[in-house]
mmCIF file of C-alpha atoms in Angstrom:
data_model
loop_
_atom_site.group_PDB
_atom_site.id
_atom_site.type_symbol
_atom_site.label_atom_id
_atom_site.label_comp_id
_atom_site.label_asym_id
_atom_site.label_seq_id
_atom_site.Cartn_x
_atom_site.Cartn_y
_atom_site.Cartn_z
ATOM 1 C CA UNK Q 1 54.574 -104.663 -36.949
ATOM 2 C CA UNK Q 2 52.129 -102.478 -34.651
ATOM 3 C CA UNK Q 3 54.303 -99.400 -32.771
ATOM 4 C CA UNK Q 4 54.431 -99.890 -28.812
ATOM 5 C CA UNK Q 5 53.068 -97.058 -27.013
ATOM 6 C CA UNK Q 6 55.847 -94.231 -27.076
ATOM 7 C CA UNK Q 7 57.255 -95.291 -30.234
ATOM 8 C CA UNK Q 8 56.961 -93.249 -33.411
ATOM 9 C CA UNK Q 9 56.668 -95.188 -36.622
ATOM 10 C CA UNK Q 10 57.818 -92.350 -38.727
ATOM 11 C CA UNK Q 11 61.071 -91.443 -37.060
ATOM 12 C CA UNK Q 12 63.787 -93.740 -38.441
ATOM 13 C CA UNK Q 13 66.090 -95.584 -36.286
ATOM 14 C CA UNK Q 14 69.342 -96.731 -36.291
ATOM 15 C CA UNK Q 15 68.820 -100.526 -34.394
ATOM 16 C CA UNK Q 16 65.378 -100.878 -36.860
ATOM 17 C CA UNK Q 17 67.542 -99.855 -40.177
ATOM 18 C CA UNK Q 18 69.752 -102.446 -38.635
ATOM 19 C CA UNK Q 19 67.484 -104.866 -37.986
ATOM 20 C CA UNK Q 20 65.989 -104.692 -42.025
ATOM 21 C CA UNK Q 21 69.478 -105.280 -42.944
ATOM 22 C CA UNK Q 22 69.845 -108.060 -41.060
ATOM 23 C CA UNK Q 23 66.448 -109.373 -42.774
ATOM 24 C CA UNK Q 24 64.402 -108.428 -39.332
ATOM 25 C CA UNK Q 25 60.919 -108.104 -39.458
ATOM 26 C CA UNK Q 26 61.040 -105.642 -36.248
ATOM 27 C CA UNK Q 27 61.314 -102.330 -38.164
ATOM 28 C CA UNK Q 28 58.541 -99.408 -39.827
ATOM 29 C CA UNK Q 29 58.163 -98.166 -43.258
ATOM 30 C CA UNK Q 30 60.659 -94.863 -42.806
ATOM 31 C CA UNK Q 31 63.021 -98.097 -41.548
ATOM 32 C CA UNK Q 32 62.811 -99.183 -44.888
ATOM 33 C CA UNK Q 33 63.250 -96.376 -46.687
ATOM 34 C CA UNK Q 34 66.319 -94.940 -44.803
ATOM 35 C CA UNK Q 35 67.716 -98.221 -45.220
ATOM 36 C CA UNK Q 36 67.091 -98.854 -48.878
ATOM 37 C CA UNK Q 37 68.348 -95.073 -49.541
ATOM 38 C CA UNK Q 38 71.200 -95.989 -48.236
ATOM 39 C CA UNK Q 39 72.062 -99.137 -49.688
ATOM 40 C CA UNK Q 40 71.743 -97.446 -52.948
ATOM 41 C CA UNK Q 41 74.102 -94.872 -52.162
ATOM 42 C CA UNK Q 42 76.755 -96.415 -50.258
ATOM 43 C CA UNK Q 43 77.664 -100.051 -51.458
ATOM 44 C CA UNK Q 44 78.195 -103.129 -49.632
ATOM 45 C CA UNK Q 45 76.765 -101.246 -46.349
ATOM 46 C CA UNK Q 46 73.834 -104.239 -46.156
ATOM 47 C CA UNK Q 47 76.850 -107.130 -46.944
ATOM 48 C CA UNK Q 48 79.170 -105.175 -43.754
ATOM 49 C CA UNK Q 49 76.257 -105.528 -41.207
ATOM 50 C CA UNK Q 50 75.860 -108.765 -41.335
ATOM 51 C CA UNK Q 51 79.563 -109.558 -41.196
ATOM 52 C CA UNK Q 52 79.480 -107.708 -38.236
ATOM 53 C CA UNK Q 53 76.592 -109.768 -36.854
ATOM 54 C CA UNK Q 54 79.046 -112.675 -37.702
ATOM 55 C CA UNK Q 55 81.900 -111.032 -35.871
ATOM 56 C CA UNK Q 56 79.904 -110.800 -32.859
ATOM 57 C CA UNK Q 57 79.086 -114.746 -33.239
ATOM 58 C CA UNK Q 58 82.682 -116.031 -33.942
ATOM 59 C CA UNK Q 59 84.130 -113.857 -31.024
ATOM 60 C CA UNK Q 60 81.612 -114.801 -28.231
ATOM 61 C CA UNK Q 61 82.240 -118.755 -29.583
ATOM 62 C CA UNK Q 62 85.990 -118.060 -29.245
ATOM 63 C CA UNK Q 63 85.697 -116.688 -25.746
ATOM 64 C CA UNK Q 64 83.298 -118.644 -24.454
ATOM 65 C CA UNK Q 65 85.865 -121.769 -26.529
ATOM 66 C CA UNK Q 66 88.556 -120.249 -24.063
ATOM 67 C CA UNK Q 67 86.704 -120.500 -20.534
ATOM 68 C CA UNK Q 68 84.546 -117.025 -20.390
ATOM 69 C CA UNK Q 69 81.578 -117.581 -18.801
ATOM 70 C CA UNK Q 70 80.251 -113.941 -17.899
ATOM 71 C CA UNK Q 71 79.529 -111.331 -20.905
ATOM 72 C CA UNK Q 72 78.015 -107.352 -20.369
ATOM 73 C CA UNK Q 73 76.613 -106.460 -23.700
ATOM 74 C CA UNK Q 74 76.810 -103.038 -23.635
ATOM 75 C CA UNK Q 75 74.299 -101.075 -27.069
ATOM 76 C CA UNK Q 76 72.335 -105.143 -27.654
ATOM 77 C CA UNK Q 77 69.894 -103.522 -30.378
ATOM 78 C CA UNK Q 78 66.712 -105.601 -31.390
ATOM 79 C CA UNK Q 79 67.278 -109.471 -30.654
ATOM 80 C CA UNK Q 80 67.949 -111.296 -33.762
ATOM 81 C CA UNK Q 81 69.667 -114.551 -34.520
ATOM 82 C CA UNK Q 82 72.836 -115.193 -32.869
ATOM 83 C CA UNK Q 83 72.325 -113.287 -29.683
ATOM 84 C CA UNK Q 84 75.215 -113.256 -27.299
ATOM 85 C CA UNK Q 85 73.781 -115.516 -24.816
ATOM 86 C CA UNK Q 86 72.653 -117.972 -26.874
ATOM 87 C CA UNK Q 87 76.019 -118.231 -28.662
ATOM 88 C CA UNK Q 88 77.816 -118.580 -25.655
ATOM 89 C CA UNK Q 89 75.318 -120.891 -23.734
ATOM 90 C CA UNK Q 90 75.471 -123.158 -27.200
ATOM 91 C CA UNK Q 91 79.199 -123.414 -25.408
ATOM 92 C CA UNK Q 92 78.714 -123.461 -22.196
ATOM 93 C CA UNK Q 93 75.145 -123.218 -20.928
ATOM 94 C CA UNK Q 94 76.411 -122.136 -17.148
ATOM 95 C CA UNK Q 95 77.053 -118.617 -19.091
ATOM 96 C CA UNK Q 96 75.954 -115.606 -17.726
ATOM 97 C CA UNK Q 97 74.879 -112.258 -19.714
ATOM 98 C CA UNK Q 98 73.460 -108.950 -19.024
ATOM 99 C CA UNK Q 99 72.291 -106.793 -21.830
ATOM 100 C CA UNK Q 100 72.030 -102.723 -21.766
ATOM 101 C CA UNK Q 101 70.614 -100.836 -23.858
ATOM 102 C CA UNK Q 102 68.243 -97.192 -23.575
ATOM 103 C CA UNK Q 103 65.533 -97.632 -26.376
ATOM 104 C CA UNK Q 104 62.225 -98.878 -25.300
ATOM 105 C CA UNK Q 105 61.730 -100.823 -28.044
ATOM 106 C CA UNK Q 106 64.734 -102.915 -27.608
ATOM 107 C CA UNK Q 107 63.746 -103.147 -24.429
ATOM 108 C CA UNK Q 108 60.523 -104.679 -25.289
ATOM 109 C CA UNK Q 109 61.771 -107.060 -27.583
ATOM 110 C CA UNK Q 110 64.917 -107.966 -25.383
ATOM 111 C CA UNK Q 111 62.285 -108.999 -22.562
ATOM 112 C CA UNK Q 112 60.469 -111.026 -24.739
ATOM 113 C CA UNK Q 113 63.330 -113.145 -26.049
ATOM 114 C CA UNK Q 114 66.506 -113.096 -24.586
ATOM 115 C CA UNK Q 115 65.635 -115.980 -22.640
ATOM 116 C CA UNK Q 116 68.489 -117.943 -20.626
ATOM 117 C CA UNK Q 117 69.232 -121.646 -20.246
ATOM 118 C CA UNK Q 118 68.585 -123.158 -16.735
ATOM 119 C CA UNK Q 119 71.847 -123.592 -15.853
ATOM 120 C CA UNK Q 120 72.838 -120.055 -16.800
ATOM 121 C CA UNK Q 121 71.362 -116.420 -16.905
ATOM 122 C CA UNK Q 122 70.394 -113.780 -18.891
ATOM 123 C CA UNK Q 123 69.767 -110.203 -17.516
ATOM 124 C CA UNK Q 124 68.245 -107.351 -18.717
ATOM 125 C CA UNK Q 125 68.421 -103.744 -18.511
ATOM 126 C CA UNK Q 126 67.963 -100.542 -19.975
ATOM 127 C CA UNK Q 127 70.350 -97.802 -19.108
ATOM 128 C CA UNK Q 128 72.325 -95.164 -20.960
ATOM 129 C CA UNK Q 129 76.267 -96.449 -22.031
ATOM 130 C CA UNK Q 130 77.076 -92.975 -21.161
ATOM 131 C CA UNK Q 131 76.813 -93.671 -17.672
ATOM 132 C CA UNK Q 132 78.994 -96.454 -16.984
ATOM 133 C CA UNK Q 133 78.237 -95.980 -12.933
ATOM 134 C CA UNK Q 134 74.476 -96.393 -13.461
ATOM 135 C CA UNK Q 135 75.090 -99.930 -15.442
ATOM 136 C CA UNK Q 136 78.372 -100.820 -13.220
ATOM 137 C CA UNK Q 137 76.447 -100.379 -10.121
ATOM 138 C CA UNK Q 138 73.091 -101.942 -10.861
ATOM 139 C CA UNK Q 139 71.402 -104.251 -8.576
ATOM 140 C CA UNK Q 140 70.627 -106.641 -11.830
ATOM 141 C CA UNK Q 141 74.183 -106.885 -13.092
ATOM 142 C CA UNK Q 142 75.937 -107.592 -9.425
ATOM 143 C CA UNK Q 143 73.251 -110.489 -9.523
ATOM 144 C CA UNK Q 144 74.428 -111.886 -12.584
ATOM 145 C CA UNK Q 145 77.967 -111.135 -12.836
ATOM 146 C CA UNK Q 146 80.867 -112.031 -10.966
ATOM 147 C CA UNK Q 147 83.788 -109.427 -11.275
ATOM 148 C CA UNK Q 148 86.485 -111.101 -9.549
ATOM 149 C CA UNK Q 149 86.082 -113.549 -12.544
ATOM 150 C CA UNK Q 150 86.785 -112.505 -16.463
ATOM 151 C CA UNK Q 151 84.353 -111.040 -17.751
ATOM 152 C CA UNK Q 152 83.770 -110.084 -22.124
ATOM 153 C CA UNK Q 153 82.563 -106.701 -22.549
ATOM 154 C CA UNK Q 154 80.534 -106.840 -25.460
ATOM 155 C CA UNK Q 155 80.937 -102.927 -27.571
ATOM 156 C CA UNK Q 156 79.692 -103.922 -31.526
ATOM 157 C CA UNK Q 157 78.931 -101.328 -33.637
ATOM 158 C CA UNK Q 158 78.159 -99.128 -30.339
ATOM 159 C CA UNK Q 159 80.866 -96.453 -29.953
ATOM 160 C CA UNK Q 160 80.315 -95.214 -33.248
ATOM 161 C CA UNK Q 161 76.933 -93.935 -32.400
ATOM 162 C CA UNK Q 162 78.299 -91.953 -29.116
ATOM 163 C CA UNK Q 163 80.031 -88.763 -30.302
ATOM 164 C CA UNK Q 164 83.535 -87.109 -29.742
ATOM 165 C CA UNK Q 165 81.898 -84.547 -26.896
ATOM 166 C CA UNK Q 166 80.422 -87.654 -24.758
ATOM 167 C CA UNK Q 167 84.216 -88.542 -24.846
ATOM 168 C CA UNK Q 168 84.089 -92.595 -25.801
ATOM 169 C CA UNK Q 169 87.500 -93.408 -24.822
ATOM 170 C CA UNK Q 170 86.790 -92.360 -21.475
ATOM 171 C CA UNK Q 171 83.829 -94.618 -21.502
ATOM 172 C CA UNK Q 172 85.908 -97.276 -22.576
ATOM 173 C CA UNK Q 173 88.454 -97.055 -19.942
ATOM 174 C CA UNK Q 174 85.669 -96.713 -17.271
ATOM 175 C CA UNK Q 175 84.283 -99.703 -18.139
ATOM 176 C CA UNK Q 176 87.755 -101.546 -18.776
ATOM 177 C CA UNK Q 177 88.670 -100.195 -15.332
ATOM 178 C CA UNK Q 178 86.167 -102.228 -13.462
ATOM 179 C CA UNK Q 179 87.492 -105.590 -14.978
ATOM 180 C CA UNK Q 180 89.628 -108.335 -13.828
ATOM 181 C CA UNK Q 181 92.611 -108.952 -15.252
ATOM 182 C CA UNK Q 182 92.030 -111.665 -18.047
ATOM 183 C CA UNK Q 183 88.687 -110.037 -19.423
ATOM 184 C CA UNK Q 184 88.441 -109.166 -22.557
ATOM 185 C CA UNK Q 185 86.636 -106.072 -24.639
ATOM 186 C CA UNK Q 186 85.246 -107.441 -27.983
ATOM 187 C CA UNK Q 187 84.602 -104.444 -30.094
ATOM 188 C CA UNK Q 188 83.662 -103.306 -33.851
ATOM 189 C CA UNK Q 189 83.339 -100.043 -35.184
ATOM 190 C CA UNK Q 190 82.238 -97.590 -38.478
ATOM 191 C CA UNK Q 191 85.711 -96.629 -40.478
ATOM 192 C CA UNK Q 192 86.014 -94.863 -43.602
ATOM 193 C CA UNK Q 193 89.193 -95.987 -44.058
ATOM 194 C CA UNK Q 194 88.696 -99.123 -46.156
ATOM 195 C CA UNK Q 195 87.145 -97.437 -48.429
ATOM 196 C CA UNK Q 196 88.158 -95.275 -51.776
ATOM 197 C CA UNK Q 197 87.312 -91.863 -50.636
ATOM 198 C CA UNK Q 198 84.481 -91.172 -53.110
ATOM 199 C CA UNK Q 199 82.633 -93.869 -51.811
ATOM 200 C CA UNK Q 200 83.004 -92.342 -48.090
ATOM 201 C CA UNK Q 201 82.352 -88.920 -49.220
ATOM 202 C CA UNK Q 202 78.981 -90.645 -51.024
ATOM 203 C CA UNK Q 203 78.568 -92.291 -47.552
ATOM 204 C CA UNK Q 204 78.444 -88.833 -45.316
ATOM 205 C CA UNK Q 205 76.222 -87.059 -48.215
ATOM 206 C CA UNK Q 206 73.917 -90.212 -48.034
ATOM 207 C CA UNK Q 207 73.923 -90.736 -43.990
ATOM 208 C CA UNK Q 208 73.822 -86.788 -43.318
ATOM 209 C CA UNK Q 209 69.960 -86.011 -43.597
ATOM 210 C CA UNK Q 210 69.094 -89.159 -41.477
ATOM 211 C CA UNK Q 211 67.828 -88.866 -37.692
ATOM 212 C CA UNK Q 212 70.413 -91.372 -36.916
ATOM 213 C CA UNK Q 213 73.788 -90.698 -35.171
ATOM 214 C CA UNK Q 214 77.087 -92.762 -36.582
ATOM 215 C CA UNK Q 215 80.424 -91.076 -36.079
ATOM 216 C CA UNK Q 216 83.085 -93.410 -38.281
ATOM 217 C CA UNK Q 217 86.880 -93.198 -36.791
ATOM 218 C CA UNK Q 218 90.165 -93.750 -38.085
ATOM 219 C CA UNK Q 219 92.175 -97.242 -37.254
ATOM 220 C CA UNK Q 220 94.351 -95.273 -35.244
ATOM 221 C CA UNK Q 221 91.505 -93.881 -32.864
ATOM 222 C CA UNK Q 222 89.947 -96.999 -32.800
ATOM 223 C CA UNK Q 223 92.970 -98.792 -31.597
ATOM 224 C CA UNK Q 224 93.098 -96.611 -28.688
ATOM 225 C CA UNK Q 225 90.036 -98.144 -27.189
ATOM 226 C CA UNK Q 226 92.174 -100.649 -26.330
ATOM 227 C CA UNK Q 227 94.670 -99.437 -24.557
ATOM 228 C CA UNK Q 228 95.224 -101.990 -21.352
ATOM 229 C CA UNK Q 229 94.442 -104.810 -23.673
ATOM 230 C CA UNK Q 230 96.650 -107.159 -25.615
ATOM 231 C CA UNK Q 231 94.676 -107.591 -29.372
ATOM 232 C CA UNK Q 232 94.216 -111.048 -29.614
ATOM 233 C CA UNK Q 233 95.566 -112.280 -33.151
ATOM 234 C CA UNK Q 234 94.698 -111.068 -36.045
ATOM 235 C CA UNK Q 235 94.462 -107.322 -34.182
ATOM 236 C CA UNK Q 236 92.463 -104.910 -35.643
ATOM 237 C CA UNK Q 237 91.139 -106.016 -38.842
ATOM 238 C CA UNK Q 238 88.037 -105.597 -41.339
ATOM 239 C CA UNK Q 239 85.424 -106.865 -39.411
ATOM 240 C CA UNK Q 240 84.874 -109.863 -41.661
ATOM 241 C CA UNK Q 241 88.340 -111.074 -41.658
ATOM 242 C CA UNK Q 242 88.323 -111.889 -37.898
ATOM 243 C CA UNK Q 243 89.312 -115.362 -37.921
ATOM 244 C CA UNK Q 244 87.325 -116.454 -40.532
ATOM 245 C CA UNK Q 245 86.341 -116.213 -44.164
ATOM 246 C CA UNK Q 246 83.476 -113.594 -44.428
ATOM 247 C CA UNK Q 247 79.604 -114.418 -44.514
ATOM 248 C CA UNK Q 248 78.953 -112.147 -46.758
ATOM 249 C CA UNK Q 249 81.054 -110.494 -49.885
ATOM 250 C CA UNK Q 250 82.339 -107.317 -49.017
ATOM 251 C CA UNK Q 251 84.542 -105.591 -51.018
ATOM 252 C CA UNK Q 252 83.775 -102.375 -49.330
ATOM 253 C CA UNK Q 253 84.461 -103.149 -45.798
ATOM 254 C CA UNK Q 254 83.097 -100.504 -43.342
ATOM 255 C CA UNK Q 255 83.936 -101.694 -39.906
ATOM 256 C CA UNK Q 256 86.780 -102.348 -37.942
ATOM 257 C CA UNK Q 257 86.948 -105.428 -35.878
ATOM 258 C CA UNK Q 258 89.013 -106.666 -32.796
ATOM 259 C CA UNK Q 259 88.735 -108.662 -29.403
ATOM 260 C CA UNK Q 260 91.614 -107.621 -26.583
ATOM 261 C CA UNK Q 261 92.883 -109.656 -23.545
ATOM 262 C CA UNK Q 262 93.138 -107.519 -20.535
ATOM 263 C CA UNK Q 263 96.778 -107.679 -18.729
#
């Protein structure tokens, strides 16, 4: 993989580490080695990314299974298999879904693939989560979605990379604020608590050094993101026991998981 213009190959980055683990091919040596450090210091990290990836799978399938036919990805990362739109247009291929995201390369790769079925469409366009009025208010999402119909906002493995000072549950609330009732917020997030607690102290000695923001939160802060929804069954959970037997094993489970029905 060459480096598009702006992009520095030896800077790590959280959606390239991502992408390795995901067995991407969209990702630089100092990727690699971040990610393989890792691995080998914090166990079953690899197994709980890819569960996540599943999570993001089953829950789009189960929304778009329930009538949902407009999704706002909010934090898409690199395009691998499984993208939201093609999920949900695999449903229903009316569906309609606008990614965000702020990298460039993302952005690069997100024009080049995430391409929508006739009868449906796929949006694109990069813009910080931090400001919610900048993506709420964009020309390119009015085009494509409908909010005086439900609509899923899409928040995996996001929130955990915007820190306490930037105020997430704020964010949250903006965005949850600008939905109909009967949307729904489909969300997953770093925890340390399913783990033992040597294996998250190992995990903020190994992640510490890296150029890579992650902020884990407790199950109790996490739940708060959903304040206004109703959790739709089985709540807040390990991210690969959301309605369905996990891909992967994963005895250490790192991420919360949940999908909430606004009232």
């Amino acid at each position: 993989m060459s480096a598009p213009h702006g992009i520095n190959p030896n800077i790590p980055h959280s959606a390239r580490v991502y992408d390795y683990w995901l067995g991407g091919k969209d990702n630089f040596e100092a990727d690699r080695r971040v990610a393989e450090q890792t691995m080998a210091a914090v166990p079953g990290v690899r197994e709980s990314a890819r569960n996540n990836r599943a999570f993001l799978g089953r829950a789009v399938r189960h929304l778009a299974g329930l009538g949902v036919r407009q999704f706002l990805d909010l934090g898409t990362g690199i395009p691998s298999q499984g993208n939201t739109h093609e999920v949900a247009q695999a449903v229903a291929p009316e569906s309609r879904v606008v990614y965000v995201d702020n990298d460039p390369i993302v952005m690069a790769h997100a024009r080049a693939l995430l391409t929508s079925t006739p009868e449906g469409r796929t949006a694109y366009i990069e813009a910080d989560v931090r400001e919610p009025q900048s993506i709420l208010e964009h020309p390119d999402v009015l085009a494509t979605l409908d909010f005086t119909q439900p609509i899923a906002l899409v928040m995996v493995a996001i929130l955990m990379h915007i820190p306490d000072e930037d105020d997430p549950e704020r964010l949250v609330k903006t965005y949850a604020q600008a939905l109909p009732s009967g949307s729904y917020l489909v969300l997953s997030h770093l925890t340390l608590d399913l783990v033992p607690p040597q294996v998250a102290a190992d995990y903020l000695e190994a992640t510490r050094p890296q150029a890579m923001h992650r902020t884990p939160r407790t199950g109790e802060r996490i739940s708060r993101y959903f304040d206004g929804f109703d959790l739709v069954e089985p709540g807040l959970v390990a991210v690969s026991k959301w309605r369905d037997e996990p891909l992967f094993p994963d005895e250490a489970a790192w991420m919360y998981a949940g999908v909430g029905h606004k009232r």
